[in-house]
């Protein structure tokens, strides 16, 4: 049997893509191959659980548009499928004059991005969030929280109801494209398909090389380490509290995040990882380290970002340093409030010249589409990303 579509990767991007393909091609045959026993167990299941509003991104950019549309689509999907989510809003807090300047620039950007935003002063911030201190803040009312693993499970059910097959425990080990089809193997098992879409997250570069694509980048794992506050502090804030991001860095900074399970996490930082899928502190996978250490772009990015890399590494190893980041805006936090929580790991694509890729990156052949880079907020944006991929895949084959 030859499938119409095979999707590799049961993270939120692969699932949203498979869902759209079946919706647009009723009665077509689709299989989704996932190496794990469950859906959304890597980046998607280890993220902050935020439905972003889309204020940070360059106005008119694909990222801005996908986030704006994706936030609405995610809320609609959750409502339709009974997945709990909450639109709790977020405050981006400026704690010094430099950040006030950056905050004002962010306000203008939010307006250009058509995202509702309110500028509030220090007194109003104190009134809304008594435990939070700052010179002022931006309030973004439409930001929400959700458990993206639950979203993945619901997408999985939608796929099955539409006739798609979820092949779990199926690590793809070989991909071979010919003029007529693509053959995909997992050990001894073989599938054939007219079109292959690969959404492999942390393994995307390896899957591309496996398929013979000439790629110029390398995935470097960046750990996003979190702590969880004790139960007694679950009501410390009623919104999500973010620092004003440094526009030079691709990550948003350590934030206080209310989770949909009622808890509050602090994080994530962004520190070089020594294992692509090792979530515990100290995890090391020799193959993962050797691969990026041999890649010239890795050393170039280390040199370019050495100051922030050193600070992040120091704060990862030294809890008081991490705490100091949070105390800038939440001074009542104590060292004993930072309880262990599992880390997330970002699949960061790095190019040969040492650039950290902040945008989507795809690779295409006649019958294959590989998602090389699907950076944050790809969980929020997954539904329109799935539609965009389905548009690309619908093009006739030469
Ligand atoms: C710390 C952190 C915090 C974040 N916070 C947010 C947030 O709050 N909001 C937001 O919108 N975004 C957030 N993001 C970004 C978002 O989580 C990711 O962009 C998104 O989950 C990427 O989804 P994906 O499907 O591309 O990758 P993944 O979720 O990693 O899925 C890839 C899948 O491919 C499978 N796979 C890999 N290799 C193979 C193989 N050989 N065979 C078969 N299957 C394979 C994996 O097992 C995995 O299930 C965050 C990310 C991180 C790391």
PDB file of C-alpha atoms and ligand atoms in Angstrom, residues 7-15 33-36 38-52 57 67 144 148 152 167 170-173 186 198-204 207 210 222-226 242 255 257 268-269 277 279 343-347 360 371 373-382 385, ligand 1:
ATOM      1  CA  UNK A   7       4.201  12.702   8.698  1.00  0.00           C
ATOM      2  CA  UNK A   8       7.230  11.974  10.874  1.00  0.00           C
ATOM      3  CA  UNK A   9       7.048  13.452  14.377  1.00  0.00           C
ATOM      4  CA  UNK A  10       4.203  13.473  16.875  1.00  0.00           C
ATOM      5  CA  UNK A  11       5.007  16.859  18.368  1.00  0.00           C
ATOM      6  CA  UNK A  12       2.491  19.666  17.957  1.00  0.00           C
ATOM      7  CA  UNK A  13       3.793  20.743  14.521  1.00  0.00           C
ATOM      8  CA  UNK A  14       3.568  17.237  13.026  1.00  0.00           C
ATOM      9  CA  UNK A  15       0.138  16.669  14.565  1.00  0.00           C
ATOM     10  CA  UNK A  33       5.245   7.982  12.704  1.00  0.00           C
ATOM     11  CA  UNK A  34       6.428   8.859  16.203  1.00  0.00           C
ATOM     12  CA  UNK A  35       9.411   7.274  17.892  1.00  0.00           C
ATOM     13  CA  UNK A  36       8.011   7.550  21.421  1.00  0.00           C
ATOM     14  CA  UNK A  38       3.210   9.029  23.577  1.00  0.00           C
ATOM     15  CA  UNK A  39       2.532  12.272  21.695  1.00  0.00           C
ATOM     16  CA  UNK A  40       4.169  15.625  22.451  1.00  0.00           C
ATOM     17  CA  UNK A  41       6.833  14.234  24.772  1.00  0.00           C
ATOM     18  CA  UNK A  42       9.759  16.397  23.657  1.00  0.00           C
ATOM     19  CA  UNK A  43       9.773  20.188  23.082  1.00  0.00           C
ATOM     20  CA  UNK A  44       5.973  20.376  23.058  1.00  0.00           C
ATOM     21  CA  UNK A  45       5.561  18.606  26.387  1.00  0.00           C
ATOM     22  CA  UNK A  46       8.404  20.471  28.093  1.00  0.00           C
ATOM     23  CA  UNK A  47       7.493  24.071  27.367  1.00  0.00           C
ATOM     24  CA  UNK A  48       6.052  26.943  29.421  1.00  0.00           C
ATOM     25  CA  UNK A  49       2.479  26.249  28.341  1.00  0.00           C
ATOM     26  CA  UNK A  50       1.901  29.824  27.197  1.00  0.00           C
ATOM     27  CA  UNK A  51      -0.474  30.806  24.399  1.00  0.00           C
ATOM     28  CA  UNK A  52       1.486  33.817  23.201  1.00  0.00           C
ATOM     29  CA  UNK A  57       7.896  39.721  16.449  1.00  0.00           C
ATOM     30  CA  UNK A  67       1.328  33.719  16.251  1.00  0.00           C
ATOM     31  CA  UNK A 144      -3.194  32.495  27.910  1.00  0.00           C
ATOM     32  CA  UNK A 148       0.147  21.472  25.162  1.00  0.00           C
ATOM     33  CA  UNK A 152      -1.469  16.980  21.214  1.00  0.00           C
ATOM     34  CA  UNK A 167       2.277   4.567  14.419  1.00  0.00           C
ATOM     35  CA  UNK A 170       8.300   3.891  15.384  1.00  0.00           C
ATOM     36  CA  UNK A 171      11.683   5.626  15.223  1.00  0.00           C
ATOM     37  CA  UNK A 172      12.413   6.383  11.589  1.00  0.00           C
ATOM     38  CA  UNK A 173      15.797   4.889  10.677  1.00  0.00           C
ATOM     39  CA  UNK A 186      11.733   1.970  11.109  1.00  0.00           C
ATOM     40  CA  UNK A 198       9.195  15.537   8.542  1.00  0.00           C
ATOM     41  CA  UNK A 199       8.642  17.497  11.769  1.00  0.00           C
ATOM     42  CA  UNK A 200      11.412  15.997  13.893  1.00  0.00           C
ATOM     43  CA  UNK A 201      12.154  18.882  16.302  1.00  0.00           C
ATOM     44  CA  UNK A 202      15.407  18.102  18.113  1.00  0.00           C
ATOM     45  CA  UNK A 203      16.268  15.400  15.543  1.00  0.00           C
ATOM     46  CA  UNK A 204      15.322  17.390  12.436  1.00  0.00           C
ATOM     47  CA  UNK A 207      16.364  13.165   9.670  1.00  0.00           C
ATOM     48  CA  UNK A 210      19.190  10.552   6.645  1.00  0.00           C
ATOM     49  CA  UNK A 222      19.660  24.693  24.554  1.00  0.00           C
ATOM     50  CA  UNK A 223      18.307  23.704  27.941  1.00  0.00           C
ATOM     51  CA  UNK A 224      15.521  25.804  29.384  1.00  0.00           C
ATOM     52  CA  UNK A 225      15.737  25.118  33.117  1.00  0.00           C
ATOM     53  CA  UNK A 226      12.755  25.758  35.369  1.00  0.00           C
ATOM     54  CA  UNK A 242       7.902  38.481  32.164  1.00  0.00           C
ATOM     55  CA  UNK A 255       9.509  34.478  33.796  1.00  0.00           C
ATOM     56  CA  UNK A 257       4.443  31.384  34.757  1.00  0.00           C
ATOM     57  CA  UNK A 268      13.305  29.042  31.595  1.00  0.00           C
ATOM     58  CA  UNK A 269      16.904  30.143  31.243  1.00  0.00           C
ATOM     59  CA  UNK A 277      16.762  14.594  24.893  1.00  0.00           C
ATOM     60  CA  UNK A 279      15.996  16.360  30.598  1.00  0.00           C
ATOM     61  CA  UNK A 343      13.862  21.226  32.073  1.00  0.00           C
ATOM     62  CA  UNK A 344      12.808  21.750  28.459  1.00  0.00           C
ATOM     63  CA  UNK A 345      15.256  21.566  25.554  1.00  0.00           C
ATOM     64  CA  UNK A 346      15.069  23.876  22.540  1.00  0.00           C
ATOM     65  CA  UNK A 347      16.083  22.622  19.116  1.00  0.00           C
ATOM     66  CA  UNK A 360      11.162  28.944  10.414  1.00  0.00           C
ATOM     67  CA  UNK A 371      10.758  21.372   8.982  1.00  0.00           C
ATOM     68  CA  UNK A 373      13.504  24.902  12.597  1.00  0.00           C
ATOM     69  CA  UNK A 374      10.184  25.566  14.349  1.00  0.00           C
ATOM     70  CA  UNK A 375      11.127  27.998  17.130  1.00  0.00           C
ATOM     71  CA  UNK A 376       8.962  29.389  19.915  1.00  0.00           C
ATOM     72  CA  UNK A 377       6.093  30.243  19.739  1.00  0.00           C
ATOM     73  CA  UNK A 378       5.533  27.271  17.422  1.00  0.00           C
ATOM     74  CA  UNK A 379       3.233  25.609  19.973  1.00  0.00           C
ATOM     75  CA  UNK A 380       0.928  28.649  19.895  1.00  0.00           C
ATOM     76  CA  UNK A 381       1.255  28.904  16.093  1.00  0.00           C
ATOM     77  CA  UNK A 382       0.991  25.183  15.313  1.00  0.00           C
ATOM     78  CA  UNK A 385       1.881  26.334  10.625  1.00  0.00           C
TER      79      UNK A 385
HETATM   80  C1  LIG B   1      11.746  25.477  27.251  1.00  0.00           C
HETATM   81  C2  LIG B   1      10.766  25.799  26.170  1.00  0.00           C
HETATM   82  C3  LIG B   1       9.693  26.653  26.424  1.00  0.00           C
HETATM   83  C4  LIG B   1       8.792  26.968  25.397  1.00  0.00           C
HETATM   84  N1  LIG B   1       7.672  27.693  25.708  1.00  0.00           N
HETATM   85  C5  LIG B   1       6.737  27.878  24.744  1.00  0.00           C
HETATM   86  C6  LIG B   1       5.496  28.484  25.078  1.00  0.00           C
HETATM   87  O1  LIG B   1       5.219  28.780  26.236  1.00  0.00           O
HETATM   88  N2  LIG B   1       4.604  28.708  24.070  1.00  0.00           N
HETATM   89  C7  LIG B   1       4.872  28.364  22.768  1.00  0.00           C
HETATM   90  O2  LIG B   1       4.047  28.618  21.902  1.00  0.00           O
HETATM   91  N3  LIG B   1       6.027  27.742  22.440  1.00  0.00           N
HETATM   92  C8  LIG B   1       6.945  27.461  23.406  1.00  0.00           C
HETATM   93  N4  LIG B   1       8.082  26.781  23.102  1.00  0.00           N
HETATM   94  C9  LIG B   1       8.304  26.364  21.713  1.00  0.00           C
HETATM   95  C10 LIG B   1       7.484  25.122  21.349  1.00  0.00           C
HETATM   96  O3  LIG B   1       7.348  24.246  22.436  1.00  0.00           O
HETATM   97  C11 LIG B   1       8.156  24.401  20.170  1.00  0.00           C
HETATM   98  O4  LIG B   1       8.461  25.339  19.162  1.00  0.00           O
HETATM   99  C12 LIG B   1       7.234  23.335  19.587  1.00  0.00           C
HETATM  100  O5  LIG B   1       6.807  22.469  20.621  1.00  0.00           O
HETATM  101  C13 LIG B   1       7.940  22.552  18.495  1.00  0.00           C
HETATM  102  O6  LIG B   1       7.111  21.463  18.139  1.00  0.00           O
HETATM  103  P1  LIG B   1       7.646  20.342  17.161  1.00  0.00           P
HETATM  104  O7  LIG B   1       6.513  19.453  16.857  1.00  0.00           O
HETATM  105  O8  LIG B   1       8.373  21.003  16.034  1.00  0.00           O
HETATM  106  O9  LIG B   1       8.805  19.584  17.992  1.00  0.00           O
HETATM  107  P2  LIG B   1       8.703  18.466  19.118  1.00  0.00           P
HETATM  108  O10 LIG B   1       7.642  18.735  20.088  1.00  0.00           O
HETATM  109  O11 LIG B   1      10.077  18.315  19.654  1.00  0.00           O
HETATM  110  O12 LIG B   1       8.283  17.167  18.305  1.00  0.00           O
HETATM  111  C14 LIG B   1       9.165  16.470  17.464  1.00  0.00           C
HETATM  112  C15 LIG B   1       8.748  15.010  17.496  1.00  0.00           C
HETATM  113  O13 LIG B   1       9.496  14.278  16.531  1.00  0.00           O
HETATM  114  C16 LIG B   1       9.736  12.994  17.062  1.00  0.00           C
HETATM  115  N5  LIG B   1      10.882  12.395  16.375  1.00  0.00           N
HETATM  116  C17 LIG B   1      12.154  12.847  16.357  1.00  0.00           C
HETATM  117  N6  LIG B   1      12.931  11.990  15.661  1.00  0.00           N
HETATM  118  C18 LIG B   1      12.129  11.007  15.200  1.00  0.00           C
HETATM  119  C19 LIG B   1      12.357   9.826  14.430  1.00  0.00           C
HETATM  120  N7  LIG B   1      13.576   9.494  13.975  1.00  0.00           N
HETATM  121  N8  LIG B   1      11.297   9.034  14.156  1.00  0.00           N
HETATM  122  C20 LIG B   1      10.051   9.344  14.599  1.00  0.00           C
HETATM  123  N9  LIG B   1       9.784  10.435  15.361  1.00  0.00           N
HETATM  124  C21 LIG B   1      10.810  11.259  15.647  1.00  0.00           C
HETATM  125  C22 LIG B   1      10.039  13.288  18.533  1.00  0.00           C
HETATM  126  O14 LIG B   1       9.939  12.141  19.338  1.00  0.00           O
HETATM  127  C23 LIG B   1       9.012  14.360  18.837  1.00  0.00           C
HETATM  128  O15 LIG B   1       7.817  13.828  19.346  1.00  0.00           O
HETATM  129  C24 LIG B   1       8.989  26.444  24.095  1.00  0.00           C
HETATM  130  C25 LIG B   1      10.053  25.559  23.851  1.00  0.00           C
HETATM  131  C26 LIG B   1      10.910  25.206  24.879  1.00  0.00           C
HETATM  132  C27 LIG B   1      11.972  24.188  24.609  1.00  0.00           C
END
